């Protein structure tokens, strides 16, 4: 790990002892887990002190069936330091049934559309977001399509006037994909 | 209900007008308007001709590519991601392949890396000439469109000679590239390298000193370096604000550290600066293409590992295409192991170690990043794409508000968004 980053993360852990985990390095990428409630403070500290001027990416991952329900959703933030040419991943775990996460739009305005996207596809509610509405799916869409319990092609469609049921009601499951009706 | 609330819900046109009151005009641009670069909708609130509110509405081209990659194997993902940003398909494939390779802990052989650089830089040129073509057309410079698309055709013909397809190639794969470059393609590339700098001179003759072009672009759509960082804006827009941030230089991949090229910057942070940056980038790209083509060493174009490399050798059979007879002879008659590898790869695909990576590359529009999560299966658990068009479009209100409505067009053109990438 880069020395400047290691030093900064040590200071970060001193400043927020309960909120920030030990940094881990995998595939040459450094991640820290951040306690959900303290995310905006930690983000602001990193932006101003290191500095991580840019939030390159924010997205969510649904770990349904892989991790326990209290770690069902991961909100991953990828920070970029233009000055030091370094990157850092912040990981925030969001439990099932309580899909809330504080917004970082006040720290990096770019989070606005990223958080709308994560809300749209995963149903994670970013509290304090000024304008949390769907962005890519139609505004009257029901459900959050990139959740793992939302099957691919679940929308019932009409074809030449005859309603076509969703794939899981059409026939036997395909062994290739686990989802019914594909690859047959 | 106020106009702002209506927009926040992406709302209905008549409700937006009603809510705006009498002294404001709401103009709905798109979703199918010739100067919105695809299916983009922009709702603009006007006081006279001055823009006092602006909201891009996206999502019309959403095709669920991220979700689809989760039910296909790792190699099939290439065929999906290449369709996102259709003006720069090689960059999508490259970033995806690099992220899978990072998870696998492998690196493509040198010849494959050079071919990737070659294709990507040609692709950067073909994308930037479309920026010139459509951007020029939107500001009334119709001849720029004819010239831009002419050169794009030349590049697409080279792509066709190499990959068999003009767009959506799925040619860069995890572990290398699908096929070697055919002999005649290098001759065509050399011709293009010879010819293209003169074509850039032509564009500059048409536009650089053109008073109308200057008037429409100078001081328009200004976004300074600090705002760019806050809004995550990258690529030519950031470099036009004076920040020499180019991932090919900052965090090199595919051996970019071995090529000689400049990172052009401009100080004006306006549409004209972005034009100047892109013109100079095309000249730099052609230098890189030249270096990559000349430095192409013989060797394999795919990793040797039979558990990852696609096994078959294609040849032209009586049915048009098929496996070569030699290869069939090997797997059916000589090597049981080769047959097993073939069967495994074709039916299931390879497995990728669990973990997550974020791999960014410098696409013509900025940072194209792939956040790929694997749980150790033969399919990705999650693929998230940070597309530069998506992020840069969010900054449109910051550039357009306070300007004139006609300048919104110039500003959108200077961002060069591709909606297929934005909406995915």
GROMACS .gro file of N, CA, C and O in nm, chain A residues 59-178:
model
  480
   59UNK      N    1  -2.173   0.257  -0.636
   59UNK     CA    2  -2.270   0.160  -0.684
   59UNK      C    3  -2.305   0.065  -0.571
   59UNK      O    4  -2.241   0.068  -0.466
   60UNK      N    5  -2.404  -0.017  -0.593
   60UNK     CA    6  -2.446  -0.112  -0.491
   60UNK      C    7  -2.429  -0.254  -0.544
   60UNK      O    8  -2.423  -0.276  -0.665
   61UNK      N    9  -2.418  -0.348  -0.451
   61UNK     CA   10  -2.410  -0.490  -0.485
   61UNK      C   11  -2.509  -0.562  -0.394
   61UNK      O   12  -2.517  -0.531  -0.276
   62UNK      N   13  -2.584  -0.656  -0.450
   62UNK     CA   14  -2.678  -0.734  -0.371
   62UNK      C   15  -2.614  -0.871  -0.344
   62UNK      O   16  -2.592  -0.947  -0.438
   63UNK      N   17  -2.585  -0.900  -0.217
   63UNK     CA   18  -2.520  -1.027  -0.182
   63UNK      C   19  -2.621  -1.129  -0.130
   63UNK      O   20  -2.588  -1.210  -0.044
   64UNK      N   21  -2.743  -1.127  -0.183
   64UNK     CA   22  -2.846  -1.221  -0.139
   64UNK      C   23  -2.796  -1.365  -0.154
   64UNK      O   24  -2.753  -1.405  -0.261
   65UNK      N   25  -2.804  -1.441  -0.044
   65UNK     CA   26  -2.765  -1.581  -0.050
   65UNK      C   27  -2.616  -1.605  -0.041
   65UNK      O   28  -2.571  -1.719  -0.034
   66UNK      N   29  -2.537  -1.500  -0.043
   66UNK     CA   30  -2.391  -1.515  -0.032
   66UNK      C   31  -2.345  -1.473   0.106
   66UNK      O   32  -2.266  -1.542   0.171
   67UNK      N   33  -2.396  -1.358   0.152
   67UNK     CA   34  -2.362  -1.308   0.283
   67UNK      C   35  -2.488  -1.305   0.368
   67UNK      O   36  -2.599  -1.308   0.315
   68UNK      N   37  -2.475  -1.301   0.501
   68UNK     CA   38  -2.594  -1.299   0.587
   68UNK      C   39  -2.678  -1.173   0.565
   68UNK      O   40  -2.627  -1.074   0.512
   69UNK      N   41  -2.809  -1.179   0.603
   69UNK     CA   42  -2.899  -1.067   0.571
   69UNK      C   43  -2.850  -0.932   0.622
   69UNK      O   44  -2.880  -0.830   0.560
   70UNK      N   45  -2.776  -0.929   0.732
   70UNK     CA   46  -2.730  -0.797   0.779
   70UNK      C   47  -2.620  -0.739   0.690
   70UNK      O   48  -2.580  -0.625   0.706
   71UNK      N   49  -2.571  -0.820   0.597
   71UNK     CA   50  -2.475  -0.769   0.499
   71UNK      C   51  -2.529  -0.792   0.358
   71UNK      O   52  -2.454  -0.823   0.266
   72UNK      N   53  -2.660  -0.776   0.340
   72UNK     CA   54  -2.714  -0.808   0.208
   72UNK      C   55  -2.666  -0.709   0.103
   72UNK      O   56  -2.624  -0.749  -0.005
   73UNK      N   57  -2.672  -0.579   0.131
   73UNK     CA   58  -2.633  -0.481   0.029
   73UNK      C   59  -2.500  -0.417   0.065
   73UNK      O   60  -2.475  -0.385   0.181
   74UNK      N   61  -2.420  -0.401  -0.037
   74UNK     CA   62  -2.295  -0.327  -0.022
   74UNK      C   63  -2.307  -0.201  -0.105
   74UNK      O   64  -2.342  -0.206  -0.223
   75UNK      N   65  -2.278  -0.087  -0.043
   75UNK     CA   66  -2.265   0.037  -0.120
   75UNK      C   67  -2.116   0.065  -0.129
   75UNK      O   68  -2.049   0.080  -0.027
   76UNK      N   69  -2.064   0.063  -0.252
   76UNK     CA   70  -1.920   0.080  -0.271
   76UNK      C   71  -1.893   0.216  -0.333
   76UNK      O   72  -1.953   0.253  -0.433
   77UNK      N   73  -1.804   0.292  -0.269
   77UNK     CA   74  -1.764   0.423  -0.321
   77UNK      C   75  -1.618   0.414  -0.363
   77UNK      O   76  -1.534   0.368  -0.286
   78UNK      N   77  -1.591   0.457  -0.485
   78UNK     CA   78  -1.453   0.456  -0.534
   78UNK      C   79  -1.404   0.599  -0.542
   78UNK      O   80  -1.455   0.678  -0.621
   79UNK      N   81  -1.307   0.631  -0.457
   79UNK     CA   82  -1.256   0.768  -0.452
   79UNK      C   83  -1.128   0.778  -0.533
   79UNK      O   84  -1.050   0.684  -0.542
   80UNK      N   85  -1.108   0.896  -0.590
   80UNK     CA   86  -0.986   0.922  -0.667
   80UNK      C   87  -0.918   1.046  -0.610
   80UNK      O   88  -0.985   1.145  -0.585
   81UNK      N   89  -0.788   1.035  -0.589
   81UNK     CA   90  -0.711   1.153  -0.554
   81UNK      C   91  -0.634   1.198  -0.677
   81UNK      O   92  -0.544   1.129  -0.723
   82UNK      N   93  -0.674   1.312  -0.732
   82UNK     CA   94  -0.605   1.362  -0.851
   82UNK      C   95  -0.464   1.407  -0.814
   82UNK      O   96  -0.372   1.393  -0.893
   83UNK      N   97  -0.448   1.457  -0.694
   83UNK     CA   98  -0.317   1.509  -0.656
   83UNK      C   99  -0.216   1.396  -0.636
   83UNK      O  100  -0.105   1.401  -0.686
   84UNK      N  101  -0.256   1.292  -0.564
   84UNK     CA  102  -0.162   1.183  -0.535
   84UNK      C  103  -0.174   1.067  -0.633
   84UNK      O  104  -0.099   0.970  -0.621
   85UNK      N  105  -0.267   1.073  -0.727
   85UNK     CA  106  -0.292   0.963  -0.822
   85UNK      C  107  -0.312   0.832  -0.745
   85UNK      O  108  -0.239   0.734  -0.763
   86UNK      N  109  -0.409   0.832  -0.656
   86UNK     CA  110  -0.438   0.713  -0.576
   86UNK      C  111  -0.589   0.691  -0.573
   86UNK      O  112  -0.666   0.784  -0.594
   87UNK      N  113  -0.624   0.566  -0.545
   87UNK     CA  114  -0.766   0.533  -0.535
   87UNK      C  115  -0.794   0.460  -0.404
   87UNK      O  116  -0.705   0.398  -0.347
   88UNK      N  117  -0.917   0.470  -0.360
   88UNK     CA  118  -0.957   0.406  -0.235
   88UNK      C  119  -1.104   0.367  -0.248
   88UNK      O  120  -1.183   0.439  -0.307
   89UNK      N  121  -1.135   0.248  -0.192
   89UNK     CA  122  -1.274   0.204  -0.194
   89UNK      C  123  -1.330   0.211  -0.053
   89UNK      O  124  -1.270   0.157   0.041
   90UNK      N  125  -1.443   0.280  -0.040
   90UNK     CA  126  -1.515   0.278   0.088
   90UNK      C  127  -1.630   0.180   0.073
   90UNK      O  128  -1.699   0.179  -0.029
   91UNK      N  129  -1.648   0.096   0.176
   91UNK     CA  130  -1.756  -0.002   0.168
   91UNK      C  131  -1.852   0.022   0.283
   91UNK      O  132  -1.810   0.031   0.399
   92UNK      N  133  -1.978   0.032   0.252
   92UNK     CA  134  -2.081   0.053   0.352
   92UNK      C  135  -2.180  -0.062   0.341
   92UNK      O  136  -2.234  -0.087   0.233
   93UNK      N  137  -2.200  -0.135   0.451
   93UNK     CA  138  -2.293  -0.249   0.448
   93UNK      C  139  -2.431  -0.203   0.488
   93UNK      O  140  -2.448  -0.130   0.585
   94UNK      N  141  -2.530  -0.247   0.412
   94UNK     CA  142  -2.668  -0.207   0.435
   94UNK      C  143  -2.749  -0.335   0.457
   94UNK      O  144  -2.751  -0.422   0.369
   95UNK      N  145  -2.813  -0.350   0.574
   95UNK     CA  146  -2.884  -0.476   0.602
   95UNK      C  147  -3.017  -0.485   0.528
   95UNK      O  148  -3.076  -0.386   0.487
   96UNK      N  149  -3.062  -0.610   0.514
   96UNK     CA  150  -3.192  -0.635   0.453
   96UNK      C  151  -3.302  -0.583   0.545
   96UNK      O  152  -3.294  -0.594   0.666
   97UNK      N  153  -3.407  -0.524   0.487
   97UNK     CA  154  -3.518  -0.474   0.565
   97UNK      C  155  -3.498  -0.334   0.618
   97UNK      O  156  -3.591  -0.273   0.671
   98UNK      N  157  -3.378  -0.284   0.608
   98UNK     CA  158  -3.349  -0.148   0.655
   98UNK      C  159  -3.255  -0.084   0.554
   98UNK      O  160  -3.142  -0.051   0.584
   99UNK      N  161  -3.304  -0.072   0.430
   99UNK     CA  162  -3.216  -0.031   0.320
   99UNK      C  163  -3.199   0.119   0.319
   99UNK      O  164  -3.253   0.190   0.234
  100UNK      N  165  -3.124   0.169   0.415
  100UNK     CA  166  -3.099   0.312   0.422
  100UNK      C  167  -2.949   0.335   0.426
  100UNK      O  168  -2.873   0.253   0.476
  101UNK      N  169  -2.909   0.448   0.371
  101UNK     CA  170  -2.769   0.487   0.374
  101UNK      C  171  -2.766   0.639   0.366
  101UNK      O  172  -2.841   0.698   0.288
  102UNK      N  173  -2.685   0.705   0.446
  102UNK     CA  174  -2.681   0.851   0.434
  102UNK      C  175  -2.618   0.895   0.302
  102UNK      O  176  -2.531   0.827   0.248
  103UNK      N  177  -2.665   1.007   0.251
  103UNK     CA  178  -2.616   1.053   0.121
  103UNK      C  179  -2.478   1.118   0.136
  103UNK      O  180  -2.445   1.169   0.243
  104UNK      N  181  -2.401   1.115   0.026
  104UNK     CA  182  -2.275   1.191   0.025
  104UNK      C  183  -2.282   1.303  -0.079
  104UNK      O  184  -2.180   1.357  -0.119
  105UNK      N  185  -2.405   1.340  -0.120
  105UNK     CA  186  -2.417   1.448  -0.219
  105UNK      C  187  -2.363   1.579  -0.164
  105UNK      O  188  -2.319   1.665  -0.240
  106UNK      N  189  -2.366   1.595  -0.030
  106UNK     CA  190  -2.311   1.718   0.028
  106UNK      C  191  -2.160   1.722   0.022
  106UNK      O  192  -2.099   1.828   0.035
  107UNK      N  193  -2.097   1.606   0.006
  107UNK     CA  194  -1.951   1.600   0.001
  107UNK      C  195  -1.905   1.606  -0.144
  107UNK      O  196  -1.816   1.684  -0.179
  108UNK      N  197  -1.961   1.519  -0.225
  108UNK     CA  198  -1.931   1.519  -0.369
  108UNK      C  199  -2.064   1.529  -0.444
  108UNK      O  200  -2.141   1.431  -0.446
  109UNK      N  201  -2.093   1.641  -0.507
  109UNK     CA  202  -2.222   1.653  -0.577
  109UNK      C  203  -2.244   1.545  -0.683
  109UNK      O  204  -2.357   1.514  -0.716
  110UNK      N  205  -2.134   1.488  -0.734
  110UNK     CA  206  -2.149   1.385  -0.838
  110UNK      C  207  -2.230   1.265  -0.788
  110UNK      O  208  -2.290   1.192  -0.867
  111UNK      N  209  -2.236   1.247  -0.656
  111UNK     CA  210  -2.310   1.133  -0.603
  111UNK      C  211  -2.458   1.139  -0.637
  111UNK      O  212  -2.527   1.037  -0.629
  112UNK      N  213  -2.508   1.256  -0.676
  112UNK     CA  214  -2.651   1.271  -0.703
  112UNK      C  215  -2.707   1.165  -0.796
  112UNK      O  216  -2.800   1.092  -0.760
  113UNK      N  217  -2.650   1.150  -0.913
  113UNK     CA  218  -2.703   1.052  -1.009
  113UNK      C  219  -2.665   0.910  -0.973
  113UNK      O  220  -2.741   0.817  -0.994
  114UNK      N  221  -2.547   0.892  -0.915
  114UNK     CA  222  -2.506   0.757  -0.873
  114UNK      C  223  -2.603   0.703  -0.769
  114UNK      O  224  -2.644   0.586  -0.775
  115UNK      N  225  -2.640   0.788  -0.675
  115UNK     CA  226  -2.730   0.741  -0.569
  115UNK      C  227  -2.870   0.718  -0.624
  115UNK      O  228  -2.938   0.624  -0.583
  116UNK      N  229  -2.911   0.803  -0.718
  116UNK     CA  230  -3.041   0.777  -0.782
  116UNK      C  231  -3.038   0.642  -0.852
  116UNK      O  232  -3.135   0.566  -0.849
  117UNK      N  233  -2.926   0.611  -0.917
  117UNK     CA  234  -2.915   0.484  -0.988
  117UNK      C  235  -2.920   0.367  -0.889
  117UNK      O  236  -2.990   0.267  -0.912
  118UNK      N  237  -2.845   0.380  -0.778
  118UNK     CA  238  -2.844   0.271  -0.679
  118UNK      C  239  -2.983   0.254  -0.616
  118UNK      O  240  -3.025   0.142  -0.587
  119UNK      N  241  -3.053   0.364  -0.598
  119UNK     CA  242  -3.190   0.356  -0.545
  119UNK      C  243  -3.281   0.288  -0.647
  119UNK      O  244  -3.360   0.199  -0.614
  120UNK      N  245  -3.266   0.329  -0.772
  120UNK     CA  246  -3.349   0.277  -0.878
  120UNK      C  247  -3.336   0.124  -0.888
  120UNK      O  248  -3.435   0.051  -0.895
  121UNK      N  249  -3.212   0.075  -0.885
  121UNK     CA  250  -3.189  -0.066  -0.913
  121UNK      C  251  -3.186  -0.154  -0.789
  121UNK      O  252  -3.205  -0.275  -0.799
  122UNK      N  253  -3.156  -0.097  -0.673
  122UNK     CA  254  -3.143  -0.180  -0.553
  122UNK      C  255  -3.237  -0.139  -0.440
  122UNK      O  256  -3.247  -0.209  -0.341
  123UNK      N  257  -3.301  -0.023  -0.454
  123UNK     CA  258  -3.392   0.020  -0.350
  123UNK      C  259  -3.325   0.068  -0.224
  123UNK      O  260  -3.389   0.076  -0.119
  124UNK      N  261  -3.196   0.101  -0.233
  124UNK     CA  262  -3.129   0.160  -0.116
  124UNK      C  263  -3.169   0.307  -0.109
  124UNK      O  264  -3.152   0.381  -0.207
  125UNK      N  265  -3.225   0.349   0.003
  125UNK     CA  266  -3.271   0.488   0.017
  125UNK      C  267  -3.157   0.572   0.074
  125UNK      O  268  -3.105   0.543   0.182
  126UNK      N  269  -3.115   0.671  -0.001
  126UNK     CA  270  -3.007   0.758   0.044
  126UNK      C  271  -3.067   0.877   0.116
  126UNK      O  272  -3.124   0.967   0.054
  127UNK      N  273  -3.057   0.873   0.248
  127UNK     CA  274  -3.125   0.974   0.329
  127UNK      C  275  -3.055   1.108   0.316
  127UNK      O  276  -2.932   1.117   0.328
  128UNK      N  277  -3.135   1.211   0.291
  128UNK     CA  278  -3.081   1.344   0.275
  128UNK      C  279  -3.053   1.380   0.130
  128UNK      O  280  -3.012   1.493   0.101
  129UNK      N  281  -3.072   1.285   0.040
  129UNK     CA  282  -3.054   1.315  -0.103
  129UNK      C  283  -3.159   1.417  -0.145
  129UNK      O  284  -3.277   1.402  -0.112
  130UNK      N  285  -3.120   1.523  -0.217
  130UNK     CA  286  -3.217   1.629  -0.248
  130UNK      C  287  -3.325   1.587  -0.345
  130UNK      O  288  -3.429   1.653  -0.354
  131UNK      N  289  -3.308   1.476  -0.418
  131UNK     CA  290  -3.396   1.450  -0.532
  131UNK      C  291  -3.390   1.301  -0.565
  131UNK      O  292  -3.345   1.263  -0.670
  132UNK      N  293  -3.430   1.218  -0.469
  132UNK     CA  294  -3.411   1.074  -0.488
  132UNK      C  295  -3.529   1.015  -0.565
  132UNK      O  296  -3.626   0.969  -0.506
  133UNK      N  297  -3.520   1.016  -0.697
  133UNK     CA  298  -3.622   0.955  -0.781
  133UNK      C  299  -3.551   0.861  -0.878
  133UNK      O  300  -3.429   0.866  -0.894
  134UNK      N  301  -3.630   0.776  -0.942
  134UNK     CA  302  -3.571   0.682  -1.038
  134UNK      C  303  -3.499   0.759  -1.148
  134UNK      O  304  -3.536   0.871  -1.182
  135UNK      N  305  -3.398   0.696  -1.206
  135UNK     CA  306  -3.325   0.767  -1.310
  135UNK      C  307  -3.326   0.691  -1.443
  135UNK      O  308  -3.350   0.751  -1.546
  136UNK      N  309  -3.303   0.561  -1.441
  136UNK     CA  310  -3.296   0.488  -1.568
  136UNK      C  311  -3.423   0.410  -1.598
  136UNK      O  312  -3.462   0.395  -1.712
  137UNK      N  313  -3.489   0.358  -1.494
  137UNK     CA  314  -3.615   0.287  -1.517
  137UNK      C  315  -3.728   0.390  -1.528
  137UNK      O  316  -3.715   0.502  -1.479
  138UNK      N  317  -3.840   0.351  -1.590
  138UNK     CA  318  -3.954   0.443  -1.596
  138UNK      C  319  -4.001   0.481  -1.456
  138UNK      O  320  -3.985   0.403  -1.361
  139UNK      N  321  -4.056   0.603  -1.443
  139UNK     CA  322  -4.085   0.653  -1.308
  139UNK      C  323  -4.191   0.571  -1.237
  139UNK      O  324  -4.196   0.569  -1.115
  140UNK      N  325  -4.280   0.500  -1.314
  140UNK     CA  326  -4.386   0.423  -1.248
  140UNK      C  327  -4.349   0.275  -1.236
  140UNK      O  328  -4.434   0.190  -1.214
  141UNK      N  329  -4.222   0.241  -1.252
  141UNK     CA  330  -4.179   0.102  -1.243
  141UNK      C  331  -4.196   0.051  -1.100
  141UNK      O  332  -4.173   0.125  -1.005
  142UNK      N  333  -4.232  -0.076  -1.088
  142UNK     CA  334  -4.242  -0.135  -0.954
  142UNK      C  335  -4.125  -0.229  -0.931
  142UNK      O  336  -4.089  -0.307  -1.019
  143UNK      N  337  -4.068  -0.222  -0.814
  143UNK     CA  338  -3.957  -0.310  -0.780
  143UNK      C  339  -3.824  -0.251  -0.820
  143UNK      O  340  -3.816  -0.145  -0.883
  144UNK      N  341  -3.719  -0.321  -0.780
  144UNK     CA  342  -3.583  -0.273  -0.804
  144UNK      C  343  -3.507  -0.380  -0.880
  144UNK      O  344  -3.464  -0.480  -0.823
  145UNK      N  345  -3.492  -0.363  -1.011
  145UNK     CA  346  -3.459  -0.475  -1.100
  145UNK      C  347  -3.324  -0.541  -1.080
  145UNK      O  348  -3.308  -0.654  -1.124
  146UNK      N  349  -3.226  -0.475  -1.021
  146UNK     CA  350  -3.098  -0.545  -1.011
  146UNK      C  351  -3.081  -0.620  -0.879
  146UNK      O  352  -2.975  -0.676  -0.854
  147UNK      N  353  -3.187  -0.624  -0.800
  147UNK     CA  354  -3.182  -0.713  -0.684
  147UNK      C  355  -3.180  -0.857  -0.733
  147UNK      O  356  -3.239  -0.889  -0.837
  148UNK      N  357  -3.115  -0.944  -0.655
  148UNK     CA  358  -3.100  -1.082  -0.701
  148UNK      C  359  -3.231  -1.159  -0.698
  148UNK      O  360  -3.244  -1.262  -0.765
  149UNK      N  361  -3.330  -1.113  -0.618
  149UNK     CA  362  -3.458  -1.184  -0.617
  149UNK      C  363  -3.554  -1.127  -0.721
  149UNK      O  364  -3.673  -1.158  -0.721
  150UNK      N  365  -3.504  -1.044  -0.808
  150UNK     CA  366  -3.584  -0.989  -0.918
  150UNK      C  367  -3.538  -1.057  -1.045
  150UNK      O  368  -3.431  -1.027  -1.096
  151UNK      N  369  -3.614  -1.152  -1.097
  151UNK     CA  370  -3.563  -1.231  -1.209
  151UNK      C  371  -3.551  -1.150  -1.337
  151UNK      O  372  -3.620  -1.050  -1.355
  152UNK      N  373  -3.464  -1.198  -1.424
  152UNK     CA  374  -3.446  -1.133  -1.553
  152UNK      C  375  -3.569  -1.156  -1.639
  152UNK      O  376  -3.621  -1.265  -1.648
  153UNK      N  377  -3.617  -1.051  -1.704
  153UNK     CA  378  -3.732  -1.065  -1.792
  153UNK      C  379  -3.861  -1.092  -1.718
  153UNK      O  380  -3.945  -1.167  -1.765
  154UNK      N  381  -3.878  -1.032  -1.601
  154UNK     CA  382  -3.995  -1.064  -1.521
  154UNK      C  383  -4.120  -0.989  -1.565
  154UNK      O  384  -4.228  -1.020  -1.522
  155UNK      N  385  -4.103  -0.890  -1.650
  155UNK     CA  386  -4.220  -0.812  -1.689
  155UNK      C  387  -4.305  -0.892  -1.786
  155UNK      O  388  -4.257  -0.949  -1.882
  156UNK      N  389  -4.434  -0.897  -1.759
  156UNK     CA  390  -4.525  -0.963  -1.850
  156UNK      C  391  -4.544  -0.872  -1.972
  156UNK      O  392  -4.560  -0.753  -1.960
  157UNK      N  393  -4.535  -0.932  -2.090
  157UNK     CA  394  -4.547  -0.851  -2.211
  157UNK      C  395  -4.667  -0.899  -2.293
  157UNK      O  396  -4.712  -1.012  -2.279
  158UNK      N  397  -4.717  -0.811  -2.378
  158UNK     CA  398  -4.827  -0.850  -2.468
  158UNK      C  399  -4.768  -0.869  -2.606
  158UNK      O  400  -4.693  -0.786  -2.654
  159UNK      N  401  -4.801  -0.981  -2.670
  159UNK     CA  402  -4.751  -1.004  -2.804
  159UNK      C  403  -4.869  -1.031  -2.896
  159UNK      O  404  -4.944  -1.126  -2.875
  160UNK      N  405  -4.888  -0.947  -2.995
  160UNK     CA  406  -4.998  -0.959  -3.091
  160UNK      C  407  -5.132  -0.977  -3.018
  160UNK      O  408  -5.213  -1.062  -3.054
  161UNK      N  409  -5.150  -0.902  -2.914
  161UNK     CA  410  -5.277  -0.905  -2.843
  161UNK      C  411  -5.288  -1.012  -2.738
  161UNK      O  412  -5.372  -1.004  -2.651
  162UNK      N  413  -5.204  -1.116  -2.745
  162UNK     CA  414  -5.212  -1.223  -2.646
  162UNK      C  415  -5.112  -1.196  -2.534
  162UNK      O  416  -4.996  -1.171  -2.562
  163UNK      N  417  -5.155  -1.196  -2.409
  163UNK     CA  418  -5.059  -1.173  -2.301
  163UNK      C  419  -4.961  -1.289  -2.289
  163UNK      O  420  -5.001  -1.404  -2.297
  164UNK      N  421  -4.834  -1.256  -2.276
  164UNK     CA  422  -4.731  -1.358  -2.257
  164UNK      C  423  -4.689  -1.354  -2.110
  164UNK      O  424  -4.652  -1.249  -2.061
  165UNK      N  425  -4.699  -1.467  -2.041
  165UNK     CA  426  -4.667  -1.463  -1.896
  165UNK      C  427  -4.518  -1.442  -1.875
  165UNK      O  428  -4.438  -1.466  -1.966
  166UNK      N  429  -4.483  -1.400  -1.755
  166UNK     CA  430  -4.341  -1.388  -1.724
  166UNK      C  431  -4.272  -1.523  -1.736
  166UNK      O  432  -4.335  -1.627  -1.724
  167UNK      N  433  -4.140  -1.523  -1.758
  167UNK     CA  434  -4.070  -1.647  -1.790
  167UNK      C  435  -4.090  -1.758  -1.689
  167UNK      O  436  -4.101  -1.875  -1.727
  168UNK      N  437  -4.100  -1.724  -1.561
  168UNK     CA  438  -4.106  -1.831  -1.463
  168UNK      C  439  -4.237  -1.907  -1.468
  168UNK      O  440  -4.250  -2.016  -1.412
  169UNK      N  441  -4.336  -1.850  -1.538
  169UNK     CA  442  -4.463  -1.920  -1.550
  169UNK      C  443  -4.477  -1.991  -1.683
  169UNK      O  444  -4.578  -2.047  -1.715
  170UNK      N  445  -4.370  -1.986  -1.765
  170UNK     CA  446  -4.383  -2.039  -1.900
  170UNK      C  447  -4.350  -2.187  -1.911
  170UNK      O  448  -4.401  -2.256  -1.994
  171UNK      N  449  -4.261  -2.239  -1.828
  171UNK     CA  450  -4.225  -2.379  -1.845
  171UNK      C  451  -4.120  -2.422  -1.745
  171UNK      O  452  -4.100  -2.357  -1.644
  172UNK      N  453  -4.051  -2.530  -1.779
  172UNK     CA  454  -3.953  -2.583  -1.685
  172UNK      C  455  -3.831  -2.492  -1.680
  172UNK      O  456  -3.795  -2.430  -1.778
  173UNK      N  457  -3.766  -2.489  -1.563
  173UNK     CA  458  -3.648  -2.403  -1.552
  173UNK      C  459  -3.535  -2.452  -1.641
  173UNK      O  460  -3.518  -2.571  -1.662
  174UNK      N  461  -3.461  -2.356  -1.691
  174UNK     CA  462  -3.342  -2.390  -1.769
  174UNK      C  463  -3.230  -2.427  -1.673
  174UNK      O  464  -3.212  -2.365  -1.569
  175UNK      N  465  -3.155  -2.530  -1.708
  175UNK     CA  466  -3.045  -2.568  -1.620
  175UNK      C  467  -2.924  -2.476  -1.638
  175UNK      O  468  -2.837  -2.471  -1.555
  176UNK      N  469  -2.921  -2.404  -1.750
  176UNK     CA  470  -2.804  -2.322  -1.778
  176UNK      C  471  -2.797  -2.200  -1.689
  176UNK      O  472  -2.692  -2.166  -1.637
  177UNK      N  473  -2.909  -2.134  -1.672
  177UNK     CA  474  -2.903  -2.004  -1.608
  177UNK      C  475  -2.967  -2.003  -1.470
  177UNK      O  476  -2.947  -1.910  -1.394
  178UNK      N  477  -3.041  -2.106  -1.435
  178UNK     CA  478  -3.114  -2.099  -1.310
  178UNK      C  479  -3.244  -2.023  -1.326
  178UNK      O  480  -3.337  -2.040  -1.249
   0.00000   0.00000   0.00000
